[in-house]
Tab-separated table of C-alpha atoms and ligand atoms in Angstrom:
chain	number	residue	atom	x	y	z
A	1	MET	CA	-13.745	0.721	3.600
A	2	GLY	CA	-10.061	0.667	4.423
A	3	PHE	CA	-7.243	0.627	6.948
A	4	PHE	CA	-5.760	3.034	9.459
A	5	THR	CA	-2.376	1.727	10.597
A	6	ASP	CA	-1.162	3.466	13.757
A	7	THR	CA	2.537	2.666	13.775
A	8	SER	CA	3.027	4.254	17.215
A	9	VAL	CA	1.489	1.163	18.871
A	10	CYS	CA	2.996	-1.528	16.603
A	11	ILE	CA	5.164	-3.959	18.569
A	12	GLY	CA	6.616	-5.703	15.516
A	13	CYS	CA	5.164	-9.098	16.414
A	14	LYS	CA	4.403	-9.855	12.719
A	15	ALA	CA	1.079	-11.482	13.607
A	16	CYS	CA	-0.420	-9.495	10.700
A	17	GLU	CA	2.109	-10.889	8.198
A	18	VAL	CA	1.501	-14.435	9.368
A	19	ALA	CA	-2.311	-14.104	9.461
A	20	CYS	CA	-2.268	-12.764	5.905
A	21	LYS	CA	-0.213	-15.696	4.680
A	22	GLU	CA	-2.376	-18.218	6.489
A	23	TRP	CA	-5.734	-16.875	5.379
A	24	ASN	CA	-4.745	-16.194	1.775
A	25	ASP	CA	-2.521	-19.230	1.333
A	26	VAL	CA	0.414	-17.028	0.363
A	27	PRO	CA	3.609	-19.100	-0.025
A	28	ASP	CA	5.620	-18.997	3.203
A	29	VAL	CA	8.858	-17.928	1.567
A	30	ILE	CA	11.034	-16.785	4.464
A	31	GLY	CA	14.042	-14.718	3.502
A	32	GLU	CA	17.348	-14.035	5.187
A	33	LEU	CA	17.780	-11.408	7.873
A	34	THR	CA	18.762	-8.222	6.075
A	35	GLY	CA	21.669	-7.503	8.420
A	36	GLU	CA	20.248	-4.037	8.990
A	37	SER	CA	17.367	-5.085	11.226
A	38	TYR	CA	15.312	-8.035	12.476
A	39	ASP	CA	13.481	-8.178	9.156
A	40	ASN	CA	13.467	-11.330	7.082
A	41	THR	CA	10.902	-10.350	4.465
A	42	SER	CA	12.426	-6.973	3.496
A	43	SER	CA	9.556	-5.508	1.483
A	44	LEU	CA	6.088	-6.017	0.093
A	45	GLY	CA	6.054	-8.555	-2.715
A	46	ALA	CA	4.162	-11.321	-4.453
A	47	ASN	CA	4.613	-13.496	-1.364
A	48	THR	CA	4.406	-10.752	1.287
A	49	TRP	CA	1.131	-8.823	1.145
A	50	ARG	CA	1.686	-7.295	4.614
A	51	HIS	CA	5.207	-6.314	5.529
A	52	VAL	CA	6.325	-5.179	8.975
A	53	ALA	CA	9.257	-2.821	8.606
A	54	PHE	CA	11.776	-2.616	11.461
A	55	ILE	CA	13.780	0.567	11.416
A	56	GLU	CA	16.565	1.095	13.914
A	57	GLN	CA	17.330	4.734	14.326
A	58	ARG	CA	19.026	7.256	16.567
A	59	THR	CA	16.383	8.985	18.679
A	60	PRO	CA	15.736	12.408	17.170
A	61	ALA	CA	16.424	15.341	19.475
A	62	GLY	CA	13.357	16.405	21.430
A	63	VAL	CA	11.680	12.994	21.748
A	64	PRO	CA	10.416	12.908	25.345
A	65	ASP	CA	11.360	10.079	27.711
A	66	ALA	CA	13.992	8.727	25.337
A	67	ASP	CA	16.074	6.519	27.603
A	68	GLY	CA	18.792	5.812	25.107
A	69	ASP	CA	19.933	7.121	21.821
A	70	VAL	CA	18.512	4.324	19.636
A	71	ARG	CA	14.846	3.588	18.956
A	72	TRP	CA	12.848	1.141	16.867
A	73	LEU	CA	10.232	2.275	14.406
A	74	MET	CA	7.868	-0.477	13.315
A	75	SER	CA	5.235	-0.213	10.669
A	76	SER	CA	3.012	-2.745	8.938
A	77	ASP	CA	2.834	-1.770	5.267
A	78	VAL	CA	0.245	-2.916	2.745
A	79	CYS	CA	-1.389	-2.008	-0.597
A	80	LYS	CA	-2.894	1.471	-0.251
A	81	HIS	CA	-6.091	0.611	-2.197
A	82	CYS	CA	-5.730	4.017	-3.849
A	83	THR	CA	-8.918	5.966	-4.529
A	84	GLU	CA	-7.470	6.789	-7.972
A	85	ALA	CA	-5.449	3.631	-8.621
A	86	PRO	CA	-2.877	3.812	-11.426
A	87	CYS	CA	-2.383	0.016	-11.394
A	88	LEU	CA	-6.024	-0.429	-12.280
A	89	ASP	CA	-5.885	2.235	-15.010
A	90	VAL	CA	-3.088	0.526	-16.944
A	91	CYS	CA	-4.255	-3.107	-16.707
A	92	PRO	CA	-5.202	-4.160	-20.265
A	93	THR	CA	-7.139	-7.285	-19.306
A	94	GLY	CA	-9.400	-5.920	-16.564
A	95	ALA	CA	-7.742	-8.274	-14.075
A	96	LEU	CA	-7.489	-5.362	-11.615
A	97	PHE	CA	-10.856	-4.030	-10.562
A	98	ARG	CA	-12.507	-1.842	-7.935
A	99	THR	CA	-14.741	-3.826	-5.597
A	100	GLU	CA	-18.058	-2.810	-4.071
A	101	PHE	CA	-16.068	-1.951	-0.892
A	102	GLY	CA	-13.942	0.616	-2.775
A	103	THR	CA	-10.853	-1.630	-2.629
A	104	VAL	CA	-8.586	-2.738	-5.505
A	105	VAL	CA	-8.227	-6.450	-6.287
A	106	VAL	CA	-6.304	-8.523	-8.889
A	107	GLN	CA	-8.225	-11.479	-10.303
A	108	GLU	CA	-5.673	-14.249	-10.531
A	109	ASP	CA	-7.592	-16.077	-13.283
A	110	VAL	CA	-7.677	-12.971	-15.536
A	111	CYS	CA	-4.115	-11.628	-15.000
A	112	ASN	CA	-1.969	-12.498	-18.033
A	113	GLY	CA	1.326	-11.533	-16.382
A	114	CYS	CA	2.063	-8.571	-18.700
A	115	GLY	CA	3.377	-6.625	-15.690
A	116	TYR	CA	2.119	-3.170	-16.793
A	117	CYS	CA	0.681	-2.561	-13.330
A	118	ILE	CA	4.014	-3.016	-11.551
A	119	PRO	CA	5.765	0.272	-12.524
A	120	ALA	CA	2.432	2.146	-12.338
A	121	CYS	CA	2.177	1.629	-8.561
A	122	PRO	CA	3.997	4.448	-6.735
A	123	PHE	CA	4.478	2.249	-3.647
A	124	GLY	CA	6.130	-0.843	-5.149
A	125	VAL	CA	3.249	-3.034	-3.994
A	126	LEU	CA	2.574	-5.219	-7.026
A	127	ASP	CA	4.964	-7.999	-7.854
A	128	ARG	CA	5.034	-11.031	-10.162
A	129	ARG	CA	5.478	-14.467	-8.727
A	130	GLU	CA	8.477	-16.228	-10.216
A	131	ASP	CA	6.742	-19.554	-10.746
A	132	ASP	CA	3.580	-18.342	-12.505
A	133	GLY	CA	4.487	-14.842	-13.719
A	134	ARG	CA	1.218	-13.299	-12.550
A	135	ALA	CA	0.875	-10.171	-10.397
A	136	TRP	CA	-0.145	-10.573	-6.753
A	137	LYS	CA	-0.964	-8.248	-3.880
A	138	CYS	CA	-3.278	-7.670	-0.900
A	139	THR	CA	-6.947	-8.179	-1.754
A	140	LEU	CA	-8.041	-6.458	1.449
A	141	CYS	CA	-9.414	-9.931	2.175
A	142	TYR	CA	-12.208	-9.527	-0.389
A	143	ASP	CA	-13.599	-12.946	0.481
A	144	ARG	CA	-13.757	-12.081	4.192
A	145	LEU	CA	-15.414	-8.712	3.557
A	146	LYS	CA	-18.058	-10.424	1.450
A	147	GLY	CA	-18.672	-12.740	4.400
A	148	GLY	CA	-19.048	-9.789	6.814
A	149	MET	CA	-15.681	-10.445	8.484
A	150	GLU	CA	-12.798	-8.054	9.068
A	151	PRO	CA	-9.471	-8.618	7.245
A	152	ALA	CA	-7.253	-11.311	8.755
A	153	CYS	CA	-4.346	-8.922	9.479
A	154	ALA	CA	-6.536	-6.448	11.388
A	155	GLN	CA	-8.141	-9.239	13.372
A	156	ALA	CA	-4.761	-10.708	14.320
A	157	CYS	CA	-3.115	-7.451	15.441
A	158	PRO	CA	-2.917	-7.569	19.257
A	159	THR	CA	-2.391	-3.821	19.736
A	160	ASP	CA	-4.997	-2.461	17.297
A	161	SER	CA	-2.198	-0.920	15.281
A	162	ILE	CA	-4.217	-2.036	12.231
A	163	GLN	CA	-7.787	-0.747	12.295
A	164	PHE	CA	-10.333	-1.548	9.615
A	165	GLY	CA	-13.587	0.263	8.872
A	166	PRO	CA	-15.295	3.071	6.951
A	167	LEU	CA	-12.632	5.564	5.868
A	168	ASP	CA	-14.410	8.639	7.284
A	169	GLU	CA	-14.557	7.061	10.738
A	170	LEU	CA	-10.936	5.966	10.511
A	171	ARG	CA	-9.816	9.483	9.520
A	172	GLU	CA	-11.624	10.905	12.519
A	173	LYS	CA	-9.937	8.374	14.815
A	174	ALA	CA	-6.562	9.090	13.224
A	175	ASN	CA	-6.924	12.841	13.731
A	176	GLY	CA	-7.866	12.265	17.375
A	177	ARG	CA	-4.872	10.015	17.906
A	178	LEU	CA	-2.554	12.531	16.232
A	179	GLU	CA	-3.831	15.304	18.476
A	180	MET	CA	-3.285	13.118	21.529
A	181	LEU	CA	0.309	12.357	20.533
A	182	HIS	CA	1.062	16.010	19.802
A	183	GLU	CA	-0.348	16.993	23.200
A	184	ALA	CA	1.901	14.349	24.765
A	185	GLY	CA	4.884	16.032	23.123
A	186	VAL	CA	5.415	13.566	20.256
A	187	GLU	CA	5.703	16.372	17.761
A	188	GLU	CA	7.160	14.265	14.956
A	189	ALA	CA	3.926	12.218	14.665
A	190	ARG	CA	2.142	12.783	11.358
A	191	LEU	CA	-0.538	11.233	9.155
A	192	TYR	CA	0.405	9.821	5.760
A	193	GLY	CA	-2.228	9.324	3.064
A	194	ALA	CA	-5.144	10.621	5.139
A	195	ASN	CA	-5.643	13.745	3.056
A	196	GLU	CA	-7.669	12.711	0.017
A	197	GLU	CA	-6.858	15.931	-1.802
A	198	GLU	CA	-3.139	15.068	-1.848
A	199	TYR	CA	-3.298	11.359	-2.749
A	200	GLY	CA	-6.331	9.369	-1.707
A	201	MET	CA	-5.424	6.135	0.049
A	202	GLY	CA	-7.743	3.434	1.294
A	203	ALA	CA	-4.925	2.492	3.675
A	204	PHE	CA	-3.311	5.381	5.511
A	205	PHE	CA	-0.816	5.599	8.353
A	206	LEU	CA	0.215	7.450	11.478
A	207	LEU	CA	4.008	7.704	11.288
A	208	LEU	CA	6.595	8.831	13.811
A	209	ASP	CA	9.034	10.199	11.261
A	210	GLU	CA	9.334	11.245	7.605
A	211	PRO	CA	7.688	8.788	5.150
A	212	GLU	CA	11.075	8.129	3.481
A	213	VAL	CA	12.358	6.613	6.741
A	214	TYR	CA	9.688	3.901	6.334
A	215	GLY	CA	10.413	3.476	2.604
A	216	LEU	CA	7.289	5.406	1.578
A	217	PRO	CA	7.415	8.031	-1.195
A	218	PRO	CA	6.960	11.529	0.313
A	219	ASP	CA	4.902	12.761	-2.596
A	220	PRO	CA	3.247	9.851	-4.442
A	221	GLU	CA	1.801	10.596	-7.862
A	222	VAL	CA	-1.078	9.134	-9.841
A	223	VAL	CA	1.043	8.536	-12.933
A	224	THR	CA	-2.027	7.854	-15.069
A	225	ARG	CA	-3.867	11.096	-14.202
A	226	LYS	CA	-2.879	12.569	-17.558
A	227	LEU	CA	-3.634	9.388	-19.458
A	228	GLY	CA	-6.761	10.883	-21.079
A	229	SER	CA	-4.793	13.749	-22.604
A	230	LEU	CA	-1.901	11.420	-23.501
A	231	TRP	CA	-4.277	9.100	-25.331
A	232	GLY	CA	-5.827	12.188	-26.987
A	233	ALA	CA	-2.390	13.365	-28.126
A	234	ALA	CA	-1.564	9.845	-29.359
A	235	ALA	CA	-4.837	9.730	-31.321
A	236	LEU	CA	-4.077	13.124	-32.890
A	237	ALA	CA	-0.564	11.988	-33.817
A	238	ALA	CA	-1.923	8.747	-35.309
A	239	GLY	CA	-4.522	10.737	-37.268
A	240	ALA	CA	-1.858	13.099	-38.615
A	241	LEU	CA	0.317	10.128	-39.598
A	242	ALA	CA	-2.580	8.413	-41.386
A	243	ALA	CA	-3.432	11.653	-43.225
A	244	GLY	CA	0.218	11.944	-44.294
A	245	VAL	CA	0.246	8.375	-45.628
A	246	VAL	CA	-2.971	8.959	-47.588
A	247	ALA	CA	-1.614	12.239	-48.998
A	248	ALA	CA	1.638	10.536	-50.052
A	249	PHE	CA	-0.315	7.674	-51.656
A	250	VAL	CA	-2.639	10.025	-53.540
A	251	GLY	CA	0.277	12.271	-54.528
A	252	GLY	CA	2.345	9.268	-55.682
A	253	GLY	CA	-0.530	8.026	-57.858
A	254	ARG	CA	-0.580	11.151	-60.025
B	1	SF4	S1	-0.931	0.939	-3.789
B	1	SF4	FE1	-0.254	0.316	-5.801
B	1	SF4	S2	-1.143	-1.731	-6.077
B	1	SF4	FE2	-2.259	-0.764	-4.373
B	1	SF4	S3	-4.040	0.200	-5.371
B	1	SF4	FE3	-2.427	1.774	-5.237
B	1	SF4	S4	-1.378	1.633	-7.230
B	1	SF4	FE4	-2.578	-0.248	-6.990
B	2	SF4	S1	-6.220	-7.302	4.121
B	2	SF4	FE1	-6.078	-9.512	3.905
B	2	SF4	S2	-4.883	-9.741	2.018
B	2	SF4	FE2	-4.558	-7.634	2.703
B	2	SF4	S3	-2.729	-7.694	3.981
B	2	SF4	FE3	-4.481	-7.931	5.359
B	2	SF4	S4	-4.700	-10.159	5.543
B	2	SF4	FE4	-3.439	-9.791	3.745
B	3	SF4	S1	0.175	-7.517	14.300
B	3	SF4	FE1	-0.041	-5.366	14.893
B	3	SF4	S2	1.521	-5.067	16.470
B	3	SF4	FE2	2.027	-6.993	15.441
B	3	SF4	S3	3.450	-6.388	13.813
B	3	SF4	FE3	1.434	-6.351	12.884
B	3	SF4	S4	0.755	-4.235	13.121
B	3	SF4	FE4	2.465	-4.506	14.527
């Protein structure tokens, strides 16, 4: 299960951000306006599990029906619930786990605040709360899913920009929507994270510009993919070191 966020119909109302805070009892820390846009939460963080980005930009050449030279791009970002999640791989306490819905959740009572997961996430999703030091992020409303409900953010979105459901169905919908936009002449529309072979995401997006414009990495990497061989190399090195120590000890005893 996961999300398809179609940014082409987002109106920037922030109902998703508010619904997430209300349902999950996330502290309502409201920041300052950035000065660059009407955004007062700036990024995903320990107290912002959904973040609606507002990007003011000059209309790229070729966009049909552009009535001015400035446009707004709006996009509701969230944890990607990666199908190969590096945050989960590096957590030493098992606080991060994969649920029966295929999503990735942090157990607040198991997290010890070591912070290893934070640099492992290629999207800057995980963050420690200043007051308790533990890592927090979107749970994909695990409690609601267990109760047969849809996530609070998807339910609150008035334009269906956030759609929740089985990933295969969502990918089909997303491809249909992309085709429709291309036929309508919106050539810059593209899917981000929908191709499992590139980087599997349980939350993928339809964007109207390059991922970097929305603050998303163009080519995210599973930094832990080589962990098995790294651990193997570390074990070999440790073995060689131990053998050296034994040899020195035996040699010194003669
Ligand atoms: S987006 Fe980051 S926090 Fe979310 S599952 Fe992937 S690696 Fe973990
Ligand atoms: S799925 Fe739930 S926890 Fe995640 S952003 Fe939406 S409302 Fe918040
Ligand atoms: S609720 Fe829907 S339309 Fe409103 S900001 Fe969030 S994604 Fe956009």
